[in-house]
PDB file of C-alpha atoms and ligand atoms in Angstrom:
ATOM      1  CA  MET Q  22     -53.637   0.801   3.661  1.00 44.00           C
ATOM      2  CA  ARG Q  23     -49.640   0.751   5.401  1.00 55.00           C
ATOM      3  CA  TYR Q  24     -48.461   2.048   8.645  1.00 68.00           C
ATOM      4  CA  GLU Q  25     -45.458   3.570   8.975  1.00 79.00           C
ATOM      5  CA  TYR Q  26     -44.304   2.788  12.525  1.00 83.00           C
ATOM      6  CA  GLY Q  27     -41.029   3.720  13.835  1.00 77.00           C
ATOM      7  CA  ALA Q  28     -40.707   7.265  12.283  1.00 81.00           C
ATOM      8  CA  GLY Q  29     -38.427   8.721  14.630  1.00 80.00           C
ATOM      9  CA  LEU Q  30     -36.122   5.172  15.284  1.00 88.00           C
ATOM     10  CA  ALA Q  31     -33.148   6.864  14.088  1.00 87.00           C
ATOM     11  CA  HIS Q  32     -32.842   9.227  16.792  1.00 89.00           C
ATOM     12  CA  ARG Q  33     -33.797   6.560  19.585  1.00 95.00           C
ATOM     13  CA  ASP Q  34     -31.377   5.044  21.853  1.00 96.00           C
ATOM     14  CA  ALA Q  35     -33.522   1.723  22.241  1.00 97.00           C
ATOM     15  CA  ILE Q  36     -36.163  -0.442  21.390  1.00 97.00           C
ATOM     16  CA  ASP Q  37     -38.486  -1.403  24.282  1.00 98.00           C
ATOM     17  CA  MET Q  38     -39.359  -5.402  22.610  1.00 98.00           C
ATOM     18  CA  HIS Q  39     -42.237  -5.451  25.662  1.00 98.00           C
ATOM     19  CA  VAL Q  40     -45.084  -2.879  27.020  1.00 98.00           C
ATOM     20  CA  HIS Q  41     -48.208  -3.538  27.958  1.00 95.00           C
ATOM     21  CA  VAL Q  42     -51.319  -1.312  27.413  1.00 94.00           C
ATOM     22  CA  GLU Q  43     -52.817  -2.040  30.520  1.00 89.00           C
ATOM     23  CA  GLN Q  44     -56.617  -0.230  29.696  1.00 88.00           C
ATOM     24  CA  SER Q  45     -58.051   1.549  27.292  1.00 87.00           C
ATOM     25  CA  ASP Q  46     -59.013   5.241  26.716  1.00 86.00           C
ATOM     26  CA  ASP Q  47     -62.323   4.759  28.520  1.00 86.00           C
ATOM     27  CA  GLY Q  48     -60.691   2.641  31.555  1.00 87.00           C
ATOM     28  CA  HIS Q  49     -61.743  -0.768  30.571  1.00 89.00           C
ATOM     29  CA  PRO Q  50     -58.787  -3.456  31.870  1.00 89.00           C
ATOM     30  CA  SER Q  51     -57.186  -6.031  30.152  1.00 89.00           C
ATOM     31  CA  LEU Q  52     -57.667  -8.426  32.502  1.00 85.00           C
ATOM     32  CA  PRO Q  53     -60.482  -9.364  35.058  1.00 86.00           C
ATOM     33  CA  ASP Q  54     -59.610  -6.802  38.624  1.00 82.00           C
ATOM     34  CA  ALA Q  55     -58.295  -9.312  40.493  1.00 78.00           C
ATOM     35  CA  LEU Q  56     -55.187 -10.194  38.501  1.00 80.00           C
ATOM     36  CA  THR Q  57     -54.446  -7.113  37.840  1.00 77.00           C
ATOM     37  CA  GLU Q  58     -54.241  -6.817  41.752  1.00 75.00           C
ATOM     38  CA  ALA Q  59     -52.337  -9.687  42.214  1.00 71.00           C
ATOM     39  CA  SER Q  60     -49.515  -8.826  39.352  1.00 70.00           C
ATOM     40  CA  ALA Q  61     -49.198  -5.583  40.581  1.00 69.00           C
ATOM     41  CA  LYS Q  62     -48.478  -6.710  44.251  1.00 71.00           C
ATOM     42  CA  TYR Q  63     -45.731  -9.778  42.669  1.00 69.00           C
ATOM     43  CA  PHE Q  64     -43.617  -6.992  40.944  1.00 66.00           C
ATOM     44  CA  LYS Q  65     -44.160  -3.878  42.936  1.00 66.00           C
ATOM     45  CA  ALA Q  66     -45.571  -1.816  40.618  1.00 63.00           C
ATOM     46  CA  GLU Q  67     -46.516   1.454  41.045  1.00 64.00           C
ATOM     47  CA  ASP Q  68     -48.246   2.924  38.192  1.00 76.00           C
ATOM     48  CA  ARG Q  69     -50.017  -0.665  36.780  1.00 77.00           C
ATOM     49  CA  ALA Q  70     -52.345   0.532  33.892  1.00 85.00           C
ATOM     50  CA  PRO Q  71     -50.809   3.953  32.565  1.00 90.00           C
ATOM     51  CA  LYS Q  72     -52.785   4.620  29.145  1.00 92.00           C
ATOM     52  CA  LEU Q  73     -51.079   4.869  25.567  1.00 95.00           C
ATOM     53  CA  ASP Q  74     -50.857   8.405  25.335  1.00 95.00           C
ATOM     54  CA  VAL Q  75     -49.119   8.800  28.581  1.00 95.00           C
ATOM     55  CA  ILE Q  76     -47.026   5.469  27.663  1.00 97.00           C
ATOM     56  CA  ALA Q  77     -45.603   7.201  24.437  1.00 96.00           C
ATOM     57  CA  GLU Q  78     -44.943  10.735  26.794  1.00 97.00           C
ATOM     58  CA  ARG Q  79     -42.646   8.478  28.832  1.00 97.00           C
ATOM     59  CA  TYR Q  80     -40.761   6.827  25.865  1.00 97.00           C
ATOM     60  CA  ARG Q  81     -40.393   9.898  24.341  1.00 96.00           C
ATOM     61  CA  GLU Q  82     -39.207  11.300  27.370  1.00 96.00           C
ATOM     62  CA  TRP Q  83     -36.829   7.917  27.767  1.00 97.00           C
ATOM     63  CA  ASN Q  84     -35.589   8.279  24.152  1.00 97.00           C
ATOM     64  CA  MET Q  85     -36.665   5.050  23.347  1.00 97.00           C
ATOM     65  CA  ALA Q  86     -38.896   2.886  21.188  1.00 97.00           C
ATOM     66  CA  ALA Q  87     -41.639   0.527  22.631  1.00 97.00           C
ATOM     67  CA  VAL Q  88     -43.362  -2.427  20.748  1.00 98.00           C
ATOM     68  CA  VAL Q  89     -47.102  -2.192  22.589  1.00 98.00           C
ATOM     69  CA  PHE Q  90     -49.887  -5.041  23.159  1.00 97.00           C
ATOM     70  CA  THR Q  91     -52.674  -6.312  24.716  1.00 96.00           C
ATOM     71  CA  VAL Q  92     -53.627 -10.473  25.349  1.00 96.00           C
ATOM     72  CA  ASP Q  93     -56.735 -11.497  24.579  1.00 96.00           C
ATOM     73  CA  ALA Q  94     -57.391 -14.072  26.192  1.00 95.00           C
ATOM     74  CA  SER Q  95     -61.515 -13.827  25.800  1.00 94.00           C
ATOM     75  CA  THR Q  96     -62.184 -17.591  26.199  1.00 96.00           C
ATOM     76  CA  ALA Q  97     -59.588 -18.164  29.020  1.00 93.00           C
ATOM     77  CA  LEU Q  98     -60.726 -15.215  31.350  1.00 91.00           C
ATOM     78  CA  ASP Q  99     -63.999 -14.714  30.004  1.00 92.00           C
ATOM     79  CA  HIS Q 100     -62.909 -11.475  29.719  1.00 91.00           C
ATOM     80  CA  GLN Q 101     -62.321  -8.886  26.457  1.00 92.00           C
ATOM     81  CA  PRO Q 102     -59.234  -7.274  26.367  1.00 93.00           C
ATOM     82  CA  ASN Q 103     -58.679  -3.384  26.148  1.00 92.00           C
ATOM     83  CA  SER Q 104     -59.657  -2.321  22.030  1.00 92.00           C
ATOM     84  CA  ILE Q 105     -56.692  -3.721  20.123  1.00 94.00           C
ATOM     85  CA  GLU Q 106     -57.896  -0.875  17.722  1.00 94.00           C
ATOM     86  CA  GLU Q 107     -57.873   1.720  19.776  1.00 95.00           C
ATOM     87  CA  ILE Q 108     -53.986  -0.001  20.604  1.00 95.00           C
ATOM     88  CA  ILE Q 109     -53.316   0.772  17.079  1.00 95.00           C
ATOM     89  CA  GLU Q 110     -54.705   4.143  16.934  1.00 94.00           C
ATOM     90  CA  GLY Q 111     -52.690   5.613  18.968  1.00 95.00           C
ATOM     91  CA  CYS Q 112     -49.596   4.127  17.734  1.00 95.00           C
ATOM     92  CA  VAL Q 113     -50.066   6.084  14.512  1.00 94.00           C
ATOM     93  CA  ARG Q 114     -50.859   8.913  16.441  1.00 93.00           C
ATOM     94  CA  ASN Q 115     -47.816   8.198  18.712  1.00 95.00           C
ATOM     95  CA  ASN Q 116     -45.894   6.418  15.553  1.00 93.00           C
ATOM     96  CA  ASP Q 117     -42.168   8.275  16.554  1.00 93.00           C
ATOM     97  CA  VAL Q 118     -42.243   5.735  19.565  1.00 95.00           C
ATOM     98  CA  LEU Q 119     -45.142   3.295  19.155  1.00 96.00           C
ATOM     99  CA  ILE Q 120     -45.054   0.496  17.490  1.00 96.00           C
ATOM    100  CA  PRO Q 121     -47.988  -1.882  17.500  1.00 97.00           C
ATOM    101  CA  PHE Q 122     -48.648  -5.839  18.039  1.00 97.00           C
ATOM    102  CA  GLY Q 123     -51.610  -7.373  18.129  1.00 97.00           C
ATOM    103  CA  SER Q 124     -53.256 -10.733  19.635  1.00 97.00           C
ATOM    104  CA  VAL Q 125     -56.007 -12.804  18.796  1.00 98.00           C
ATOM    105  CA  ASP Q 126     -57.675 -15.477  20.918  1.00 98.00           C
ATOM    106  CA  PRO Q 127     -55.885 -18.490  18.990  1.00 98.00           C
ATOM    107  CA  ARG Q 128     -58.993 -20.687  21.910  1.00 98.00           C
ATOM    108  CA  GLN Q 129     -61.457 -19.049  18.306  1.00 96.00           C
ATOM    109  CA  GLY Q 130     -60.483 -21.113  16.287  1.00 93.00           C
ATOM    110  CA  PRO Q 131     -60.328 -20.462  12.142  1.00 93.00           C
ATOM    111  CA  ALA Q 132     -61.732 -16.997  13.543  1.00 95.00           C
ATOM    112  CA  ALA Q 133     -58.104 -16.080  15.428  1.00 97.00           C
ATOM    113  CA  ALA Q 134     -56.376 -16.751  12.161  1.00 97.00           C
ATOM    114  CA  GLY Q 135     -58.529 -14.553  10.251  1.00 96.00           C
ATOM    115  CA  ARG Q 136     -58.743 -11.581  12.570  1.00 96.00           C
ATOM    116  CA  ALA Q 137     -54.702 -12.247  12.556  1.00 97.00           C
ATOM    117  CA  TYR Q 138     -54.750 -12.123   9.322  1.00 95.00           C
ATOM    118  CA  GLN Q 139     -56.796  -8.368   9.115  1.00 95.00           C
ATOM    119  CA  LEU Q 140     -54.722  -6.741  12.009  1.00 96.00           C
ATOM    120  CA  VAL Q 141     -51.706  -7.428  10.011  1.00 96.00           C
ATOM    121  CA  GLU Q 142     -53.172  -6.364   5.995  1.00 94.00           C
ATOM    122  CA  GLU Q 143     -55.350  -3.318   7.270  1.00 93.00           C
ATOM    123  CA  HIS Q 144     -54.166  -2.224  10.885  1.00 93.00           C
ATOM    124  CA  GLY Q 145     -49.807  -3.055   9.721  1.00 93.00           C
ATOM    125  CA  VAL Q 146     -49.286  -4.376  12.911  1.00 96.00           C
ATOM    126  CA  LYS Q 147     -45.671  -5.497  13.130  1.00 96.00           C
ATOM    127  CA  GLY Q 148     -46.225  -8.481  15.424  1.00 98.00           C
ATOM    128  CA  PHE Q 149     -48.255 -10.978  17.333  1.00 98.00           C
ATOM    129  CA  LYS Q 150     -48.350 -11.609  21.197  1.00 98.00           C
ATOM    130  CA  PHE Q 151     -49.161 -14.706  22.529  1.00 98.00           C
ATOM    131  CA  HIS Q 152     -49.577 -15.591  26.773  1.00 97.00           C
ATOM    132  CA  PRO Q 153     -50.249 -19.671  26.569  1.00 97.00           C
ATOM    133  CA  SER Q 154     -50.977 -19.769  30.475  1.00 96.00           C
ATOM    134  CA  LEU Q 155     -53.223 -17.160  30.668  1.00 95.00           C
ATOM    135  CA  GLN Q 156     -54.610 -18.159  27.132  1.00 97.00           C
ATOM    136  CA  GLY Q 157     -54.626 -21.513  28.248  1.00 96.00           C
ATOM    137  CA  PHE Q 158     -54.045 -23.108  25.415  1.00 98.00           C
ATOM    138  CA  ASP Q 159     -51.023 -25.859  24.077  1.00 98.00           C
ATOM    139  CA  PRO Q 160     -48.900 -23.623  21.681  1.00 98.00           C
ATOM    140  CA  SER Q 161     -47.767 -26.716  20.175  1.00 98.00           C
ATOM    141  CA  ASP Q 162     -50.499 -28.017  19.816  1.00 98.00           C
ATOM    142  CA  GLN Q 163     -51.484 -28.619  15.781  1.00 98.00           C
ATOM    143  CA  GLN Q 164     -54.964 -27.223  16.370  1.00 97.00           C
ATOM    144  CA  TYR Q 165     -53.282 -23.742  16.290  1.00 98.00           C
ATOM    145  CA  TYR Q 166     -50.992 -24.326  13.237  1.00 98.00           C
ATOM    146  CA  PRO Q 167     -53.574 -22.708  10.839  1.00 97.00           C
ATOM    147  CA  LEU Q 168     -52.698 -19.206  12.914  1.00 98.00           C
ATOM    148  CA  TYR Q 169     -49.443 -19.641  12.781  1.00 98.00           C
ATOM    149  CA  GLU Q 170     -49.520 -20.357   9.254  1.00 97.00           C
ATOM    150  CA  ALA Q 171     -51.032 -16.893   8.797  1.00 97.00           C
ATOM    151  CA  ILE Q 172     -48.846 -15.417  10.638  1.00 98.00           C
ATOM    152  CA  GLU Q 173     -45.733 -16.503   9.199  1.00 98.00           C
ATOM    153  CA  ALA Q 174     -46.982 -16.128   5.464  1.00 97.00           C
ATOM    154  CA  ALA Q 175     -47.380 -12.027   6.884  1.00 96.00           C
ATOM    155  CA  GLY Q 176     -44.060 -11.842   7.716  1.00 96.00           C
ATOM    156  CA  VAL Q 177     -44.563 -10.964  10.700  1.00 97.00           C
ATOM    157  CA  PRO Q 178     -42.847 -12.615  14.260  1.00 98.00           C
ATOM    158  CA  ALA Q 179     -45.058 -14.329  16.948  1.00 98.00           C
ATOM    159  CA  LEU Q 180     -44.528 -13.648  20.819  1.00 98.00           C
ATOM    160  CA  PHE Q 181     -44.696 -15.681  23.566  1.00 98.00           C
ATOM    161  CA  HIS Q 182     -45.342 -15.318  27.074  1.00 98.00           C
ATOM    162  CA  THR Q 183     -42.002 -18.493  28.655  1.00 98.00           C
ATOM    163  CA  GLY Q 184     -41.637 -19.105  32.214  1.00 96.00           C
ATOM    164  CA  GLN Q 185     -42.495 -18.098  36.044  1.00 89.00           C
ATOM    165  CA  ASN Q 186     -45.805 -16.092  35.370  1.00 84.00           C
ATOM    166  CA  GLY Q 187     -46.551 -13.367  37.187  1.00 81.00           C
ATOM    167  CA  MET Q 188     -50.477 -13.302  36.418  1.00 81.00           C
ATOM    168  CA  GLY Q 189     -52.157 -15.275  39.163  1.00 86.00           C
ATOM    169  CA  ALA Q 190     -49.130 -14.826  41.468  1.00 87.00           C
ATOM    170  CA  GLY Q 191     -50.453 -15.963  45.537  1.00 88.00           C
ATOM    171  CA  LEU Q 192     -54.171 -16.385  44.330  1.00 89.00           C
ATOM    172  CA  PRO Q 193     -56.021 -20.300  45.376  1.00 92.00           C
ATOM    173  CA  GLY Q 194     -54.811 -22.542  42.205  1.00 93.00           C
ATOM    174  CA  GLY Q 195     -52.911 -19.524  40.265  1.00 91.00           C
ATOM    175  CA  TYR Q 196     -56.326 -18.339  39.394  1.00 90.00           C
ATOM    176  CA  GLY Q 197     -56.624 -21.567  36.791  1.00 91.00           C
ATOM    177  CA  ILE Q 198     -53.286 -20.458  35.037  1.00 92.00           C
ATOM    178  CA  LYS Q 199     -51.253 -22.948  34.065  1.00 94.00           C
ATOM    179  CA  LEU Q 200     -47.667 -22.252  33.800  1.00 95.00           C
ATOM    180  CA  ALA Q 201     -47.026 -25.658  32.227  1.00 96.00           C
ATOM    181  CA  TYR Q 202     -48.112 -23.996  28.952  1.00 97.00           C
ATOM    182  CA  SER Q 203     -45.382 -21.552  29.151  1.00 97.00           C
ATOM    183  CA  ASN Q 204     -42.002 -23.957  29.140  1.00 98.00           C
ATOM    184  CA  PRO Q 205     -40.596 -23.000  25.910  1.00 98.00           C
ATOM    185  CA  LEU Q 206     -40.129 -26.781  24.872  1.00 98.00           C
ATOM    186  CA  LEU Q 207     -43.450 -26.249  23.613  1.00 98.00           C
ATOM    187  CA  LEU Q 208     -41.588 -23.599  21.352  1.00 98.00           C
ATOM    188  CA  ASP Q 209     -39.603 -26.039  19.955  1.00 98.00           C
ATOM    189  CA  ALA Q 210     -41.975 -27.623  17.708  1.00 98.00           C
ATOM    190  CA  VAL Q 211     -43.650 -24.415  16.483  1.00 98.00           C
ATOM    191  CA  ALA Q 212     -40.117 -23.238  15.441  1.00 98.00           C
ATOM    192  CA  ALA Q 213     -39.375 -26.231  13.980  1.00 98.00           C
ATOM    193  CA  ASP Q 214     -42.552 -26.452  11.890  1.00 98.00           C
ATOM    194  CA  PHE Q 215     -43.005 -23.003  10.684  1.00 98.00           C
ATOM    195  CA  PRO Q 216     -38.943 -22.571   9.430  1.00 98.00           C
ATOM    196  CA  ASP Q 217     -39.536 -18.601   8.078  1.00 98.00           C
ATOM    197  CA  LEU Q 218     -41.635 -17.832  11.236  1.00 98.00           C
ATOM    198  CA  GLN Q 219     -39.855 -15.714  13.824  1.00 98.00           C
ATOM    199  CA  VAL Q 220     -40.234 -16.911  17.545  1.00 98.00           C
ATOM    200  CA  VAL Q 221     -39.811 -14.853  20.275  1.00 98.00           C
ATOM    201  CA  MET Q 222     -39.307 -16.490  23.841  1.00 98.00           C
ATOM    202  CA  ALA Q 223     -40.696 -13.583  26.085  1.00 98.00           C
ATOM    203  CA  HIS Q 224     -38.378 -13.267  29.523  1.00 97.00           C
ATOM    204  CA  PRO Q 225     -36.055 -15.373  30.733  1.00 96.00           C
ATOM    205  CA  SER Q 226     -37.834 -18.794  30.653  1.00 96.00           C
ATOM    206  CA  VAL Q 227     -37.345 -20.035  34.685  1.00 94.00           C
ATOM    207  CA  PRO Q 228     -36.977 -22.491  35.442  1.00 96.00           C
ATOM    208  CA  TRP Q 229     -36.453 -23.582  31.912  1.00 97.00           C
ATOM    209  CA  GLN Q 230     -33.735 -21.618  30.728  1.00 98.00           C
ATOM    210  CA  ASP Q 231     -31.363 -24.157  29.609  1.00 97.00           C
ATOM    211  CA  GLU Q 232     -34.237 -25.519  27.844  1.00 97.00           C
ATOM    212  CA  ALA Q 233     -34.748 -22.246  26.283  1.00 98.00           C
ATOM    213  CA  ASN Q 234     -31.437 -21.381  25.497  1.00 98.00           C
ATOM    214  CA  SER Q 235     -30.658 -24.667  24.039  1.00 98.00           C
ATOM    215  CA  ILE Q 236     -33.745 -24.203  21.249  1.00 98.00           C
ATOM    216  CA  ALA Q 237     -32.480 -20.973  20.481  1.00 98.00           C
ATOM    217  CA  THR Q 238     -29.150 -21.995  19.625  1.00 98.00           C
ATOM    218  CA  HIS Q 239     -30.532 -25.074  17.810  1.00 98.00           C
ATOM    219  CA  LYS Q 240     -33.010 -22.834  15.607  1.00 98.00           C
ATOM    220  CA  SER Q 241     -32.130 -19.697  13.791  1.00 98.00           C
ATOM    221  CA  ASN Q 242     -35.524 -18.376  13.805  1.00 98.00           C
ATOM    222  CA  VAL Q 243     -36.027 -18.577  17.760  1.00 98.00           C
ATOM    223  CA  TRP Q 244     -35.093 -14.970  19.733  1.00 98.00           C
ATOM    224  CA  ILE Q 245     -35.764 -14.021  23.168  1.00 98.00           C
ATOM    225  CA  ASP Q 246     -36.560 -10.643  24.516  1.00 98.00           C
ATOM    226  CA  LEU Q 247     -35.074 -10.239  28.227  1.00 98.00           C
ATOM    227  CA  SER Q 248     -38.379  -8.353  29.909  1.00 97.00           C
ATOM    228  CA  GLY Q 249     -39.878  -9.468  32.569  1.00 95.00           C
ATOM    229  CA  TRP Q 250     -37.013  -9.916  35.213  1.00 95.00           C
ATOM    230  CA  SER Q 251     -34.613  -7.326  36.884  1.00 96.00           C
ATOM    231  CA  PRO Q 252     -31.241  -8.659  35.548  1.00 98.00           C
ATOM    232  CA  LYS Q 253     -30.153  -8.970  38.549  1.00 97.00           C
ATOM    233  CA  TYR Q 254     -31.885 -11.860  38.570  1.00 96.00           C
ATOM    234  CA  PHE Q 255     -31.262 -13.168  35.266  1.00 97.00           C
ATOM    235  CA  PRO Q 256     -30.218 -16.615  35.157  1.00 96.00           C
ATOM    236  CA  GLU Q 257     -26.159 -17.375  34.776  1.00 97.00           C
ATOM    237  CA  SER Q 258     -26.538 -19.708  31.985  1.00 97.00           C
ATOM    238  CA  LEU Q 259     -29.330 -16.752  29.881  1.00 98.00           C
ATOM    239  CA  VAL Q 260     -26.442 -13.884  30.871  1.00 98.00           C
ATOM    240  CA  LYS Q 261     -23.495 -15.977  28.991  1.00 98.00           C
ATOM    241  CA  ALA Q 262     -25.624 -17.145  25.944  1.00 98.00           C
ATOM    242  CA  ALA Q 263     -26.434 -13.272  25.564  1.00 98.00           C
ATOM    243  CA  GLY Q 264     -23.087 -12.320  25.592  1.00 98.00           C
ATOM    244  CA  ARG Q 265     -21.942 -15.131  22.821  1.00 97.00           C
ATOM    245  CA  GLN Q 266     -23.897 -17.255  20.419  1.00 97.00           C
ATOM    246  CA  LEU Q 267     -27.261 -15.992  20.689  1.00 98.00           C
ATOM    247  CA  GLN Q 268     -25.959 -12.118  21.000  1.00 98.00           C
ATOM    248  CA  ASP Q 269     -27.342 -11.592  17.369  1.00 98.00           C
ATOM    249  CA  ARG Q 270     -30.972 -12.718  18.750  1.00 98.00           C
ATOM    250  CA  VAL Q 271     -30.872 -11.533  22.170  1.00 98.00           C
ATOM    251  CA  LEU Q 272     -33.711  -8.505  22.820  1.00 98.00           C
ATOM    252  CA  PHE Q 273     -34.031  -5.274  25.238  1.00 98.00           C
ATOM    253  CA  GLY Q 274     -37.835  -5.760  26.827  1.00 98.00           C
ATOM    254  CA  THR Q 275     -39.366  -4.623  30.409  1.00 97.00           C
ATOM    255  CA  ASP Q 276     -41.993  -6.025  30.692  1.00 95.00           C
ATOM    256  CA  TYR Q 277     -43.295  -1.479  31.421  1.00 95.00           C
ATOM    257  CA  PRO Q 278     -45.470  -0.933  33.192  1.00 93.00           C
ATOM    258  CA  LEU Q 279     -44.508  -4.126  35.616  1.00 90.00           C
ATOM    259  CA  ILE Q 280     -40.807  -2.864  35.217  1.00 93.00           C
ATOM    260  CA  GLU Q 281     -38.891   0.170  34.609  1.00 94.00           C
ATOM    261  CA  PRO Q 282     -36.714   0.899  31.828  1.00 97.00           C
ATOM    262  CA  ALA Q 283     -34.252   2.859  33.838  1.00 97.00           C
ATOM    263  CA  LYS Q 284     -34.144   0.379  36.736  1.00 96.00           C
ATOM    264  CA  TRP Q 285     -33.929  -2.482  34.101  1.00 98.00           C
ATOM    265  CA  ILE Q 286     -31.102  -0.274  32.266  1.00 98.00           C
ATOM    266  CA  ALA Q 287     -28.961   0.098  36.063  1.00 98.00           C
ATOM    267  CA  ALA Q 288     -29.112  -3.592  36.232  1.00 98.00           C
ATOM    268  CA  PHE Q 289     -28.099  -4.245  32.957  1.00 98.00           C
ATOM    269  CA  GLU Q 290     -25.055  -2.227  32.788  1.00 97.00           C
ATOM    270  CA  ALA Q 291     -23.905  -4.171  35.826  1.00 97.00           C
ATOM    271  CA  LEU Q 292     -23.681  -7.990  33.816  1.00 98.00           C
ATOM    272  CA  PRO Q 293     -20.600  -9.079  31.971  1.00 97.00           C
ATOM    273  CA  ILE Q 294     -21.925  -8.397  28.626  1.00 97.00           C
ATOM    274  CA  PRO Q 295     -19.074  -7.264  26.141  1.00 98.00           C
ATOM    275  CA  ASP Q 296     -19.790  -3.391  25.589  1.00 97.00           C
ATOM    276  CA  GLU Q 297     -20.517  -4.568  21.559  1.00 98.00           C
ATOM    277  CA  VAL Q 298     -22.565  -6.764  21.799  1.00 98.00           C
ATOM    278  CA  ARG Q 299     -24.977  -4.485  24.011  1.00 98.00           C
ATOM    279  CA  PRO Q 300     -26.281  -1.886  20.931  1.00 97.00           C
ATOM    280  CA  LYS Q 301     -27.467  -4.951  19.319  1.00 98.00           C
ATOM    281  CA  ILE Q 302     -29.313  -6.134  22.664  1.00 98.00           C
ATOM    282  CA  MET Q 303     -30.735  -2.956  22.687  1.00 98.00           C
ATOM    283  CA  LYS Q 304     -31.995  -2.341  19.502  1.00 97.00           C
ATOM    284  CA  GLY Q 305     -29.801  -3.964  16.838  1.00 97.00           C
ATOM    285  CA  ASN Q 306     -31.836  -7.199  16.825  1.00 98.00           C
ATOM    286  CA  ALA Q 307     -35.017  -5.630  17.096  1.00 97.00           C
ATOM    287  CA  LEU Q 308     -34.823  -3.598  13.888  1.00 96.00           C
ATOM    288  CA  ARG Q 309     -33.895  -6.849  11.787  1.00 96.00           C
ATOM    289  CA  LEU Q 310     -36.128  -8.979  13.568  1.00 97.00           C
ATOM    290  CA  LEU Q 311     -39.283  -6.173  12.546  1.00 96.00           C
ATOM    291  CA  GLY Q 312     -37.863  -5.251   9.509  1.00 93.00           C
ATOM    292  CA  LEU Q 313     -37.843  -1.620  10.472  1.00 89.00           C
ATOM    293  CA  GLU Q 314     -34.817   0.864   9.454  1.00 79.00           C
ATOM    294  CA  ALA Q 315     -33.156   3.250  11.556  1.00 70.00           C
TER     295      ALA Q 315
HETATM  296 ZN1  LIG L 425     -45.572  -9.894  29.047  1.00 87.07          ZN
END
């Protein structure tokens, strides 16, 4: 069956490309507790894990749509994520505001590619979220290429966390989480070898922003989402690129519930980005990326 997500998009002001569903309806957390607590502290988030229907209600109130997901890092964290099927059902129930991305654990080998195929074919997910540091994998390693092949063939984007990481922040050994897997340069090979796969580099890629800008400038299948940081702290080179050469491939995103859209938008308004570019970043580019119409 084909699901229709984004039913009310024409009326929405923006599409938030990056929203985490941190627990299932029965309270099962997406992450081990130690990680959730540490990241809540790092981001000073107040309501760290609203349930899906609450997220939907809030985005409806804010008149925005949201791409929602969890991260399947079963192997690296030895923890089952909250149910992706339940997220999808919630998006069907709230299809005027919510758009589901799937997540698969790349370290599960061929099963991951099969699962990706199933999530698109049976559930109509509109993309996939990866977090190489949390999932403990080097995205440029060719052992994961069958997975990218499946996603490329499905015609949906793959979004990768890049840069500095709230996960494990302030813990001994950063909870074993390796920052280097979130270097955007690792995605250059993926984008080069899968030219029909749309690759989203999530977040300002601090401390590798120049790498991210240059990959996105070089490869037309690479996008940047602006989530995870207040625009106040965006590297200047990113602000410049977003207003100029990357204006058609930069995407609004918050990383809610870690960052509130209203706060993000207030800080974004203060940036020197041309007025005519803002609607592209807030909504137009996401519509194109997701193959949705408004
Ligand atoms: Zn994220």
